Coordinates of C-alpha atoms in Angstrom, one line a residue:
Chain A
M114 CA -12.8 -9.4 10.7
D115 CA -10.3 -7.0 12.1
T116 CA -12.2 -3.9 12.9
N117 CA -9.1 -1.8 12.8
I118 CA -8.6 -2.5 9.1
I119 CA -10.9 -0.1 7.3
L120 CA -9.8 -0.9 3.7
Q121 CA -8.8 -4.2 2.4
L122 CA -7.8 -5.0 -1.2
E123 CA -7.7 -8.6 -2.1
N124 CA -5.9 -9.7 -5.2
L125 CA -7.3 -6.8 -7.3
V126 CA -7.0 -7.1 -11.0
K127 CA -7.9 -4.6 -13.7
Y128 CA -6.7 -4.9 -17.3
Y129 CA -7.4 -2.7 -20.3
G130 CA -7.2 -3.6 -23.9
S131 CA -6.1 -7.0 -25.1
G132 CA -3.3 -8.8 -26.9
E133 CA -0.5 -6.4 -27.8
N134 CA -2.2 -3.5 -26.2
L135 CA -3.0 -5.2 -22.9
V136 CA -2.4 -2.7 -20.1
R137 CA -2.1 -4.2 -16.7
A138 CA -3.4 -1.2 -14.8
V139 CA -3.8 -3.0 -11.5
D140 CA -2.1 -6.4 -11.4
H141 CA -2.9 -8.6 -8.4
T142 CA -2.7 -6.0 -5.8
S143 CA -3.4 -6.7 -2.1
L144 CA -3.4 -4.1 0.5
E145 CA -4.6 -3.3 4.0
V146 CA -5.2 0.2 5.3
E147 CA -5.6 0.8 9.0
R148 CA -8.3 3.0 10.4
G149 CA -7.3 6.6 11.0
R150 CA -4.0 6.5 9.1
F151 CA -2.9 8.7 6.3
T152 CA -1.6 6.5 3.4
A153 CA 0.0 7.9 0.3
I154 CA 0.1 5.9 -2.9
V155 CA 2.9 7.1 -5.0
G156 CA 4.0 6.1 -8.4
R157 CA 4.9 7.5 -11.9
S158 CA 2.0 8.5 -14.1
G159 CA 0.7 5.5 -15.8
S160 CA 1.7 3.2 -13.0
G161 CA -2.0 2.4 -12.4
K162 CA -2.4 4.4 -9.2
S163 CA -5.5 6.3 -10.4
T164 CA -7.1 3.1 -11.6
L165 CA -6.4 1.6 -8.1
L166 CA -8.1 4.6 -6.4
H167 CA -11.1 4.3 -8.7
L168 CA -11.4 0.7 -7.8
I169 CA -11.1 1.5 -4.1
G170 CA -13.8 4.1 -4.4
G171 CA -16.1 1.8 -6.3
L172 CA -16.1 4.1 -9.3
D173 CA -14.9 1.2 -11.6
R174 CA -15.4 -2.5 -11.2
P175 CA -12.3 -4.8 -11.1
D176 CA -11.8 -7.8 -13.4
E177 CA -11.0 -9.9 -10.4
G178 CA -10.6 -9.5 -6.6
R179 CA -12.5 -7.8 -3.8
V180 CA -12.5 -4.4 -2.2
L181 CA -13.7 -4.5 1.5
I182 CA -14.5 -1.2 3.1
D183 CA -15.4 -1.6 6.8
G184 CA -15.9 -5.3 6.1
T185 CA -18.4 -4.7 3.2
D186 CA -17.5 -6.2 -0.1
I187 CA -18.4 -3.2 -2.2
F188 CA -18.7 -5.0 -5.5
A189 CA -21.2 -7.4 -4.1
L190 CA -23.6 -4.5 -3.8
K191 CA -26.0 -3.6 -6.5
D192 CA -25.3 -0.4 -8.4
E193 CA -27.8 1.7 -6.6
R194 CA -26.7 0.4 -3.1
L195 CA -23.1 0.8 -4.1
A196 CA -23.7 4.5 -5.0
Q197 CA -25.5 5.0 -1.6
F198 CA -22.7 3.2 0.2
R199 CA -20.1 5.3 -1.5
R200 CA -21.8 8.6 -0.6
K201 CA -22.1 7.5 3.0
K202 CA -18.6 6.0 3.5
I203 CA -16.3 7.5 1.1
G204 CA -15.3 11.2 0.4
F205 CA -13.6 12.1 -2.8
V206 CA -11.2 14.9 -3.5
F207 CA -10.1 15.2 -7.1
Q208 CA -7.3 17.1 -8.8
D209 CA -9.8 19.2 -10.8
Y210 CA -12.1 19.8 -7.8
N211 CA -15.3 18.5 -9.6
L212 CA -17.5 21.2 -8.1
I213 CA -20.8 21.9 -9.7
A214 CA -20.4 25.2 -11.5
S215 CA -24.1 26.2 -11.3
L216 CA -24.2 25.8 -7.5
N217 CA -22.7 28.0 -4.9
V218 CA -20.2 26.8 -2.2
W219 CA -22.9 26.0 0.4
E220 CA -25.1 24.2 -2.1
N221 CA -22.1 22.2 -3.4
L222 CA -21.4 21.1 0.2
V223 CA -24.9 19.9 1.1
L224 CA -25.7 18.4 -2.3
P225 CA -24.4 14.8 -1.3
L226 CA -26.6 14.9 1.8
G227 CA -29.6 15.9 -0.2
L228 CA -29.1 12.9 -2.6
D229 CA -29.7 10.6 0.4
N230 CA -32.3 12.7 2.0
R231 CA -30.1 13.2 5.0
R232 CA -30.7 16.1 7.3
V233 CA -28.3 19.1 6.9
D234 CA -26.8 20.0 10.3
V235 CA -26.3 23.7 9.6
A236 CA -24.1 24.3 12.6
E237 CA -21.9 21.4 11.6
V238 CA -21.5 22.5 8.0
N239 CA -20.7 26.0 9.3
A240 CA -18.0 24.5 11.6
I241 CA -16.4 22.7 8.7
L242 CA -16.5 25.9 6.6
Q243 CA -14.9 27.8 9.5
K244 CA -12.2 25.2 9.9
I245 CA -11.4 25.3 6.2
G246 CA -11.5 29.0 6.1
L247 CA -14.4 29.5 3.7
E248 CA -17.0 30.9 6.0
D249 CA -17.2 34.2 4.1
K250 CA -17.4 32.4 0.7
K251 CA -20.6 30.5 1.5
N252 CA -22.6 32.1 -1.3
A253 CA -19.8 32.4 -3.8
M254 CA -20.0 30.5 -7.1
P255 CA -17.1 28.2 -7.9
N256 CA -15.9 30.3 -10.9
V257 CA -15.0 33.2 -8.7
L258 CA -12.9 31.1 -6.4
S259 CA -9.1 30.6 -6.6
G260 CA -7.7 27.1 -7.2
G261 CA -6.9 26.7 -3.5
Q262 CA -10.4 27.9 -2.5
K263 CA -12.0 25.5 -4.9
Q264 CA -10.0 22.6 -3.5
R265 CA -10.8 23.6 0.0
T266 CA -14.5 23.6 -1.0
A267 CA -14.0 20.1 -2.4
I268 CA -12.4 19.0 0.9
A269 CA -15.2 20.5 2.9
R270 CA -17.7 18.7 0.7
A271 CA -15.9 15.5 1.3
L272 CA -16.0 16.1 5.1
V273 CA -19.7 17.1 5.3
S274 CA -21.0 13.6 4.9
K275 CA -18.6 12.4 7.6
P276 CA -17.2 9.5 5.6
A277 CA -15.0 7.0 7.2
I278 CA -12.5 7.2 4.4
I279 CA -11.3 10.0 2.1
L280 CA -9.8 9.3 -1.2
A281 CA -7.8 12.0 -2.8
D282 CA -6.4 11.8 -6.3
E283 CA -3.5 14.3 -6.7
P284 CA -5.4 16.9 -4.7
T285 CA -2.7 19.5 -5.1
G286 CA -1.8 18.7 -8.7
N287 CA -3.2 22.1 -10.0
L288 CA -2.0 24.2 -7.1
D289 CA 1.1 26.3 -6.6
S290 CA 3.5 25.2 -3.9
Q291 CA 2.3 27.5 -1.2
T292 CA -1.4 26.7 -1.7
E293 CA -0.3 23.1 -1.9
M294 CA 1.0 23.3 1.7
E295 CA -2.2 25.0 2.8
V296 CA -4.5 22.4 1.3
M297 CA -2.3 19.6 2.5
S298 CA -2.2 20.7 6.1
L299 CA -5.9 21.4 6.1
L300 CA -6.7 18.0 4.7
K301 CA -4.3 16.2 7.1
N302 CA -5.6 18.2 10.0
C303 CA -9.3 17.7 9.3
V304 CA -8.8 14.0 8.7
Q305 CA -6.9 13.8 12.0
E306 CA -9.6 15.7 13.9
F307 CA -12.5 13.7 12.6
G308 CA -10.7 10.4 12.9
Q309 CA -11.0 9.6 9.3
T310 CA -8.7 7.6 7.0
L311 CA -7.0 9.4 4.2
V312 CA -5.8 7.5 1.1
M313 CA -4.1 9.9 -1.3
I314 CA -2.5 9.4 -4.7
T315 CA 0.4 11.6 -5.6
H316 CA 3.6 11.7 -7.5
D317 CA 5.0 14.5 -5.5
E318 CA 7.4 13.3 -2.8
T319 CA 7.0 16.5 -0.8
I320 CA 3.4 15.6 -0.3
A321 CA 4.0 11.9 0.2
Q322 CA 6.3 12.6 3.1
M323 CA 3.4 13.9 5.2
A324 CA 1.8 10.5 5.2
D325 CA 2.1 7.9 7.9
R326 CA 2.7 5.3 5.3
I327 CA 3.9 5.4 1.7
I328 CA 2.9 2.7 -0.8
E329 CA 4.7 2.6 -4.1
I330 CA 3.0 1.3 -7.1
E331 CA 4.8 0.3 -10.3
D332 CA 3.2 -1.4 -13.3
G333 CA 0.1 -2.1 -11.3
K334 CA 1.9 -3.7 -8.5
V335 CA 2.8 -2.7 -5.0
V336 CA 6.6 -2.5 -4.6
Chain B
M64 CA -41.6 -19.8 19.0
D65 CA -43.5 -22.0 16.5
G66 CA -45.5 -23.8 19.1
K67 CA -46.4 -20.5 20.6
S68 CA -47.7 -19.1 17.4
D69 CA -49.6 -22.3 16.7
K70 CA -51.3 -21.9 20.1
K71 CA -52.1 -18.3 19.2
L72 CA -53.6 -19.4 15.9
T73 CA -55.8 -22.0 17.6
K74 CA -57.0 -19.3 20.0
Y75 CA -58.1 -17.1 17.1
F76 CA -59.8 -20.0 15.3
A77 CA -61.6 -20.9 18.5
A78 CA -62.7 -17.2 18.9
Y79 CA -63.9 -17.2 15.3
F80 CA -65.8 -20.5 15.8
A81 CA -67.5 -19.2 18.8
F82 CA -68.5 -16.1 17.0
A83 CA -69.8 -18.2 14.0
V84 CA -72.0 -20.3 16.3
L85 CA -73.3 -17.3 18.3
F86 CA -74.0 -15.3 15.2
S87 CA -75.8 -18.2 13.4
V88 CA -78.0 -18.9 16.5
F89 CA -78.7 -15.2 16.8
L90 CA -79.6 -14.9 13.1
F91 CA -81.8 -18.0 13.2
L92 CA -83.6 -16.7 16.2
M93 CA -84.1 -13.4 14.6
E94 CA -85.5 -15.1 11.5
S95 CA -87.9 -17.3 13.3
H96 CA -89.0 -14.3 15.4
H97 CA -89.5 -12.4 12.1
Q98 CA -91.6 -15.3 10.6
A99 CA -93.7 -15.4 13.8
G100 CA -94.1 -11.7 13.4
V101 CA -95.5 -12.3 9.9
L102 CA -98.1 -14.7 11.2
Q103 CA -98.9 -12.3 14.0
R104 CA -99.5 -9.4 11.6
E105 CA -101.7 -11.7 9.5
L106 CA -103.8 -12.4 12.5
L107 CA -103.9 -8.7 13.4
L108 CA -105.0 -8.0 9.9
L109 CA -107.6 -10.6 10.2
A110 CA -108.9 -9.0 13.5
G111 CA -108.8 -5.5 12.0
H112 CA -110.5 -6.4 8.8
P113 CA -113.1 -9.1 9.5
E114 CA -114.3 -8.7 5.9
L115 CA -111.1 -10.3 4.7
E116 CA -111.6 -13.4 6.8
A117 CA -113.1 -15.5 4.2
E118 CA -110.3 -14.6 1.8
I119 CA -107.6 -15.4 4.2
I120 CA -109.1 -18.5 5.5
G121 CA -109.8 -19.5 2.0
L122 CA -106.1 -19.1 1.2
W123 CA -105.1 -21.0 4.2
E124 CA -107.5 -23.8 3.3
T125 CA -105.5 -24.4 0.2
Y126 CA -102.9 -25.7 2.5
D127 CA -105.3 -27.0 5.2
N128 CA -103.6 -30.3 5.3
R129 CA -100.6 -28.6 6.9
E130 CA -99.9 -27.6 10.5
L131 CA -99.9 -23.9 11.2
A132 CA -96.4 -24.1 12.5
A133 CA -95.3 -25.9 9.3
L134 CA -97.2 -23.4 7.1
M135 CA -95.1 -20.6 8.8
Q136 CA -91.9 -22.0 7.1
E137 CA -93.5 -22.7 3.8
Q138 CA -93.6 -20.8 0.6
G139 CA -97.4 -21.1 0.9
L140 CA -97.7 -18.5 3.5
D141 CA -95.6 -16.0 1.5
A142 CA -97.8 -16.7 -1.5
A143 CA -100.9 -16.2 0.5
V144 CA -99.6 -13.0 2.0
D145 CA -98.5 -11.8 -1.5
T146 CA -102.0 -12.5 -2.9
I147 CA -103.6 -10.6 -0.1
A148 CA -101.3 -7.7 -0.6
E149 CA -102.0 -7.6 -4.4
K150 CA -105.6 -8.0 -4.0
Y151 CA -106.2 -5.5 -1.2
G152 CA -103.2 -3.3 -1.1
Y153 CA -102.1 -4.4 2.3
R154 CA -98.4 -4.6 2.4
M155 CA -97.7 -6.9 5.3
W156 CA -94.1 -7.9 5.2
F157 CA -90.9 -7.5 3.4
G158 CA -89.4 -10.7 2.1
A159 CA -86.1 -11.5 3.8
D160 CA -86.0 -15.1 3.5
G161 CA -84.0 -15.2 0.3
T162 CA -81.6 -12.6 1.7
F163 CA -81.2 -14.5 4.9
W164 CA -78.3 -16.5 3.7
I165 CA -76.7 -13.4 2.2
F166 CA -76.9 -11.8 5.6
W167 CA -75.5 -14.9 7.2
C168 CA -72.6 -15.0 4.8
A169 CA -71.9 -11.3 5.1
G170 CA -71.9 -11.7 8.9
M171 CA -69.6 -14.6 8.8
F172 CA -67.2 -12.8 6.4
I173 CA -67.2 -9.7 8.5
G174 CA -66.5 -11.8 11.6
A175 CA -63.6 -13.5 9.8
A176 CA -62.2 -10.2 8.6
V177 CA -62.4 -8.6 12.1
T178 CA -60.8 -11.7 13.7
A179 CA -58.0 -11.6 11.0
V180 CA -57.3 -7.9 11.5
W181 CA -57.3 -8.3 15.3
G182 CA -55.1 -11.4 15.1
G183 CA -52.8 -9.7 12.6
L184 CA -52.4 -6.7 14.9
A185 CA -51.7 -8.8 17.9
W186 CA -49.2 -10.9 15.9
R187 CA -47.4 -7.7 14.8
R188 CA -47.3 -6.5 18.3
Q189 CA -45.8 -9.7 19.4
H190 CA -43.4 -9.8 16.5
K191 CA -42.2 -6.4 17.4
K192 CA -41.8 -7.4 21.0
D193 CA -39.9 -10.5 19.9
C194 CA -37.7 -8.5 17.6
F195 CA -37.0 -6.0 20.3
E196 CA -36.1 -8.7 22.7
E197 CA -33.8 -10.3 20.1
Q198 CA -32.2 -7.0 19.5
L199 CA -31.7 -6.4 23.2
G200 CA -30.1 -9.8 23.4
Q201 CA -27.8 -8.9 20.6
V202 CA -26.8 -5.7 22.4
C203 CA -26.2 -7.6 25.6
G204 CA -24.1 -10.1 23.7
C205 CA -22.2 -7.4 22.2
L206 CA -21.4 -5.7 25.5
L207 CA -20.4 -9.0 27.0
Q208 CA -18.1 -9.5 24.0
F209 CA -16.6 -6.0 24.6
Q210 CA -16.0 -7.0 28.2
R211 CA -14.1 -10.1 27.0
G212 CA -11.9 -7.8 24.9
E213 CA -13.3 -8.8 21.5
F214 CA -14.7 -6.2 19.2
G215 CA -15.2 -8.0 15.9
E216 CA -18.9 -8.9 15.8
I217 CA -21.3 -6.0 16.2
P218 CA -25.0 -6.5 15.3
T219 CA -25.7 -4.9 12.0
A220 CA -29.1 -3.5 11.1
Q221 CA -30.5 -4.4 7.8
A222 CA -31.7 -1.3 6.2
G223 CA -35.5 -1.1 6.0
S224 CA -36.3 -3.9 8.4
A225 CA -35.0 -2.1 11.5
S226 CA -36.1 1.2 13.0
E227 CA -34.0 4.3 12.8
E228 CA -33.3 4.1 16.6
W229 CA -32.0 0.6 16.3
M230 CA -29.8 1.6 13.3
R231 CA -28.4 4.4 15.4
L232 CA -27.7 2.2 18.3
C233 CA -25.9 -0.3 16.0
E234 CA -23.9 2.6 14.6
R235 CA -23.0 3.8 18.1
L236 CA -22.0 0.3 19.2
R237 CA -19.9 -0.1 16.1
E238 CA -18.2 3.2 16.8
L239 CA -17.6 2.1 20.4
G240 CA -16.1 -1.2 19.2
I241 CA -13.8 0.7 16.8
Y242 CA -12.9 3.0 19.6
F243 CA -12.0 0.1 21.8
V244 CA -9.9 -1.5 19.1
Q245 CA -8.1 1.7 18.5
L246 CA -7.5 2.2 22.2
K247 CA -6.2 -1.4 22.5
K248 CA -4.0 -0.9 19.4
R249 CA -2.7 2.4 20.8
L250 CA -1.8 0.8 24.1
H251 CA 0.0 -2.0 22.2
D252 CA 1.8 0.4 19.9
E253 CA 2.8 2.5 22.9
E254 CA 4.2 -0.4 24.6
E255 CA 6.1 -1.5 21.5
S256 CA 7.4 1.9 20.9
M257 CA 8.5 2.2 24.5
K258 CA 10.5 -1.0 24.1
A259 CA 12.0 0.2 20.9
L260 CA 12.8 3.5 22.5
I261 CA 14.7 1.8 25.3
T262 CA 16.6 -0.4 22.9
D263 CA 17.4 2.5 20.7
I264 CA 18.5 4.7 23.5
S265 CA 20.8 2.1 25.1
H266 CA 22.2 1.5 21.6
Q267 CA 22.9 5.2 21.1
L268 CA 24.6 5.4 24.4
K269 CA 27.0 2.5 23.9
T270 CA 29.3 4.2 21.3
P271 CA 30.2 7.3 23.2
L272 CA 30.5 5.3 26.3
A273 CA 32.9 2.9 24.7
S274 CA 35.1 5.7 23.4
L275 CA 35.0 7.3 26.8
R276 CA 36.1 4.0 28.4
I277 CA 39.0 3.7 26.0
S278 CA 40.2 7.1 26.8
Y279 CA 39.9 6.3 30.5
E280 CA 41.7 3.0 30.2
L281 CA 44.6 4.5 28.2
M282 CA 44.8 7.3 30.8
T283 CA 45.1 5.0 33.8
G284 CA 47.4 2.6 31.9
G285 CA 50.5 4.3 33.2
E286 CA 53.8 4.8 31.3
L287 CA 52.4 7.9 29.7
T288 CA 54.1 11.2 29.3
T289 CA 52.4 14.1 30.9
Q290 CA 51.5 15.4 27.4
E291 CA 49.9 12.2 26.3
R292 CA 48.0 12.0 29.5
Q293 CA 46.7 15.5 28.9
E294 CA 45.7 14.7 25.4
F295 CA 43.6 11.7 26.5
Q296 CA 42.1 13.9 29.2
I297 CA 41.0 16.4 26.6
Q298 CA 39.7 13.6 24.5
G299 CA 37.8 12.2 27.4
E300 CA 36.4 15.6 28.2
K301 CA 35.1 15.9 24.6
E302 CA 33.5 12.5 24.8
L303 CA 31.8 13.5 28.0
Q304 CA 30.4 16.6 26.4
K305 CA 29.1 14.6 23.5
L306 CA 27.5 12.2 25.9
E307 CA 25.9 15.0 27.7
A308 CA 24.5 16.6 24.6
L309 CA 23.2 13.2 23.5
L310 CA 21.5 12.6 26.9
D311 CA 19.8 16.0 26.6
E312 CA 18.4 15.0 23.3
L313 CA 17.3 11.6 24.5
V314 CA 15.7 13.1 27.6
N315 CA 13.7 15.4 25.4
L316 CA 12.7 12.7 23.1
S317 CA 11.6 10.2 25.7
R318 CA 9.7 12.8 27.6
L319 CA 7.8 13.8 24.4
E320 CA 7.3 10.3 23.3
T321 CA 5.9 9.0 26.6
H322 CA 3.7 12.1 26.9
M323 CA 5.4 13.1 30.0
I324 CA 5.4 16.5 28.4
T325 CA 2.3 17.7 26.7
I326 CA 2.4 20.3 24.0
K327 CA 0.2 23.2 25.0
P328 CA -0.4 25.6 22.2
A329 CA -1.2 29.1 23.3
A330 CA -1.5 32.4 21.4
A331 CA 2.0 33.9 21.2
S332 CA 4.2 36.0 18.9
L333 CA 5.6 33.9 16.1
K334 CA 8.4 36.5 15.6
E335 CA 9.7 36.0 19.1
T336 CA 9.7 32.2 18.7
I337 CA 11.6 32.5 15.5
A338 CA 14.1 35.0 17.0
E339 CA 14.8 32.6 19.8
A340 CA 15.3 29.6 17.5
V341 CA 17.7 31.6 15.3
G342 CA 19.5 32.7 18.4
Q343 CA 20.1 29.1 19.4
V344 CA 22.0 28.4 16.2
Y345 CA 23.5 31.8 15.6
M346 CA 27.0 31.0 17.1
K347 CA 27.3 27.8 15.1
A348 CA 26.3 29.6 11.9
R349 CA 28.8 32.4 12.6
S350 CA 31.6 30.0 13.1
K351 CA 30.9 28.7 9.6
E352 CA 30.3 32.1 8.2
I353 CA 26.7 31.2 7.3
A354 CA 24.3 34.1 7.1
I355 CA 20.9 33.4 8.5
G356 CA 18.3 35.7 7.0
V357 CA 14.7 36.0 8.2
E358 CA 12.0 37.2 5.8
M359 CA 8.9 38.1 7.7
E360 CA 6.5 41.0 7.3
G361 CA 5.5 42.2 10.6
D362 CA 4.6 40.0 13.5
I363 CA 1.7 37.5 13.8
V364 CA 0.1 35.9 16.8
V365 CA -0.2 32.2 16.3
C366 CA -1.4 29.5 18.6
H367 CA 1.7 27.5 19.4
D368 CA 3.7 26.0 22.3
V369 CA 6.6 28.4 22.4
K370 CA 9.2 26.2 24.1
W371 CA 8.7 23.2 21.9
T372 CA 8.2 25.2 18.7
V373 CA 11.5 26.9 19.3
E374 CA 13.0 23.5 19.6
A375 CA 11.4 22.4 16.4
F376 CA 12.6 25.4 14.4
A377 CA 16.0 25.3 15.9
N378 CA 16.4 21.6 14.9
V379 CA 15.6 22.5 11.3
L380 CA 17.9 25.5 11.4
E381 CA 20.7 23.5 13.0
N382 CA 20.5 20.9 10.3
A383 CA 20.6 23.6 7.7
V384 CA 23.8 25.0 9.3
K385 CA 25.3 21.6 10.0
Y386 CA 25.0 20.3 6.5
S387 CA 25.9 23.4 4.6
G388 CA 29.3 24.6 3.5
T389 CA 31.0 27.8 4.7
H390 CA 29.9 31.1 3.2
T391 CA 26.5 29.9 2.3
A392 CA 23.1 31.4 3.3
V393 CA 20.2 30.0 5.3
T394 CA 16.9 31.8 4.8
L395 CA 13.8 31.5 7.0
R396 CA 10.7 32.8 5.3
V397 CA 7.3 33.3 6.8
T398 CA 4.2 33.4 4.5
L399 CA 0.6 33.9 5.7
L400 CA -1.9 31.5 4.1
A401 CA -5.6 31.5 4.5
K402 CA -5.8 29.2 7.5
N403 CA -2.1 28.4 8.1
V404 CA 1.2 30.1 8.4
L405 CA 4.0 28.7 6.3
I406 CA 7.5 28.7 7.6
E407 CA 10.2 27.8 5.1
V408 CA 13.8 27.2 5.9
E409 CA 16.0 27.2 2.8
D410 CA 19.7 26.2 2.7
E411 CA 22.4 25.8 0.1
G412 CA 23.8 22.6 1.6
M413 CA 24.3 19.1 0.5
G414 CA 20.6 18.3 -0.1
I415 CA 18.7 15.1 0.6
A416 CA 18.6 12.2 -1.7
K417 CA 15.2 11.5 -3.2
E418 CA 15.0 8.1 -1.7
E419 CA 15.8 9.5 1.7
L420 CA 13.2 12.2 1.8
A421 CA 10.5 10.1 3.4
K422 CA 12.9 8.4 5.9
I423 CA 14.4 11.5 7.5
Y424 CA 11.7 11.7 10.1
Q425 CA 12.3 8.2 11.4
R426 CA 13.7 8.1 14.9
F427 CA 17.5 7.7 14.8
Y428 CA 17.6 7.6 11.1
R429 CA 20.6 9.4 9.5
G430 CA 21.2 9.7 5.8
E431 CA 24.3 8.0 4.4
R432 CA 25.9 11.2 3.2
A433 CA 24.9 13.0 6.4
R434 CA 26.8 10.4 8.4
E435 CA 29.9 10.7 6.3
L436 CA 29.8 14.5 6.4
V437 CA 29.1 15.0 10.1
K438 CA 30.0 12.5 12.7
E439 CA 27.8 13.8 15.6
G440 CA 24.1 13.5 15.6
A441 CA 21.7 10.9 16.7
G442 CA 19.1 11.3 14.1
V443 CA 16.6 12.7 16.5
G444 CA 16.1 16.3 15.4
L445 CA 13.7 15.9 12.5
Y446 CA 11.8 13.2 14.3
L447 CA 11.2 15.5 17.2
T448 CA 10.4 18.4 15.0
R449 CA 7.7 16.4 13.1
M450 CA 6.2 15.3 16.3
I451 CA 6.1 18.8 17.7
M452 CA 4.6 20.2 14.5
E453 CA 2.0 17.5 14.1
R454 CA 0.9 17.6 17.7
Q455 CA 0.0 21.3 17.1
G456 CA -1.9 20.5 14.0
G457 CA 1.0 21.5 11.7
T458 CA 3.0 19.7 9.1
I459 CA 6.6 19.5 7.9
S460 CA 7.9 18.4 4.6
A461 CA 11.2 18.7 2.8
K462 CA 11.8 19.5 -0.8
R463 CA 15.0 19.4 -2.9
R464 CA 15.8 22.7 -4.3
A465 CA 16.4 23.1 -8.1
Q466 CA 20.1 24.1 -7.8
R467 CA 21.4 22.8 -4.5
G468 CA 20.2 22.5 -1.0
T469 CA 17.0 21.8 0.7
V470 CA 13.9 23.7 1.7
F471 CA 11.9 22.6 4.7
K472 CA 8.3 23.7 4.7
M473 CA 6.5 23.8 8.0
T474 CA 2.9 24.9 8.7
L475 CA 1.1 25.9 11.8
P476 CA -2.7 26.5 11.9
R477 CA -3.7 30.1 12.6

């Protein structure tokens, strides 16, 4: 095992439907991502990039192939262990934030830790909040936050559990161009500072440029 | 390991056997002592109550064909004693003979249980010790492996079976391994990039040097009019200037690349930095009648390395001027964001093809149309700018504008 490869996709296949309506969302894709790098996966909508990200994150099971994160074949794990592994190793940032509306910012951040009975390092969470510029919004509920603030909360939540890899699915899709730059530079910066690996899906070439490596997906294949 | 545990097991069996023998002997002695006691009490009763003598003797005589010692063990004695007790109300002993075997069994069982618990505890202790030794062995192996320069196999702790400390140690070792791998990779990358840099630089230097040589050869060839000679001299002078400019760029590049210069961000006025960058391209812009506008509300203190940030901004501005037509406008706009400051440079120039957007930051890359439009340039500017921005925790990205031209968006953390 090459320790420097954090993410390895082996011949991944995911089809939807059958016959005439068969959709090859991911079609025999193999890929390696190096630790600590920022990789952008670009492609038109419907090119299968979101399905690919869901497979990488263990949110969906492939028809064929393997996903190795840090050398662990994630689909060899039982559902419960997979969920635990996911919470520990992977941070997610979604386009529509996926914050829990009934919890305030702080509670949203520490919730993933609570699920695994992990201790909350208050100083550390505060440091992340400070870094991401939300230290004065600790007790705010998500519905009073702006889009950028919501996404920053989501980034902070992804960072709190110190995952090795962060998967972002169109993180700036709902944001205006200035907020987009803000969110991107924060994300890029934090990931760099904490030595994490960022895999991001986008169709925006402005965002993709910031990556160390750009992978283009077309019809479920890497081009 | 197996032989050892077998030996251990034998030890516990032996201990239990010894206990069983001792316990049995003890219990038998107790019982016979007790029986003797019964007889003694009977005799005492006899001495205390001579009136019962006939009765007791009579009872005994029922069994008079037996030895006294034999009588002691027989049911007959018990029966005699019971009869006496019923008849006269003297309770002389409490029957224990039937329960003797129960006592014995209970004793043996408790003995077995105690031995088992004791053995189990000892086994667990030993097992823990063995595990610990094995783990230590693994760690030693791992460290040896590190020394050999291999970082692949790191002991993994199975969740549940290992202690938290051990898991933490494994995690640390893993991280150390990863760190080493990255260190090794970085060294390798740096070496490779150094080689590539040298190749690239020598390649870049060849072209201007070749044209300089041609000018020189023509000049020294003789049979030239004074005017021709002068023309070649001017040409040569131009080539020299280009070479000098290129060298300056290359020196900057290689210094940054090889970390001979480190970027040291410090709190400083962003406005002054921008003013200096604009100043560097002002003359070029004026000669093309390009207006450079700066939109910035007030000043702001941002943590940045002034010298290199000026260089970064100037590179972007210079590109804007270089690839724009006359009578156009270049606008530099500063916007404050929550944790960043956004610096946008807009031009009305030729724009960047979509396919080229991601390539413009590569070292010595120049777009096809850019090369056609402007001969000079080594393709170093944006590469340097990105390096400078990113080393300060900033970013840079380019976007095609709707009508024409490009907007470069740079951020710096604040």
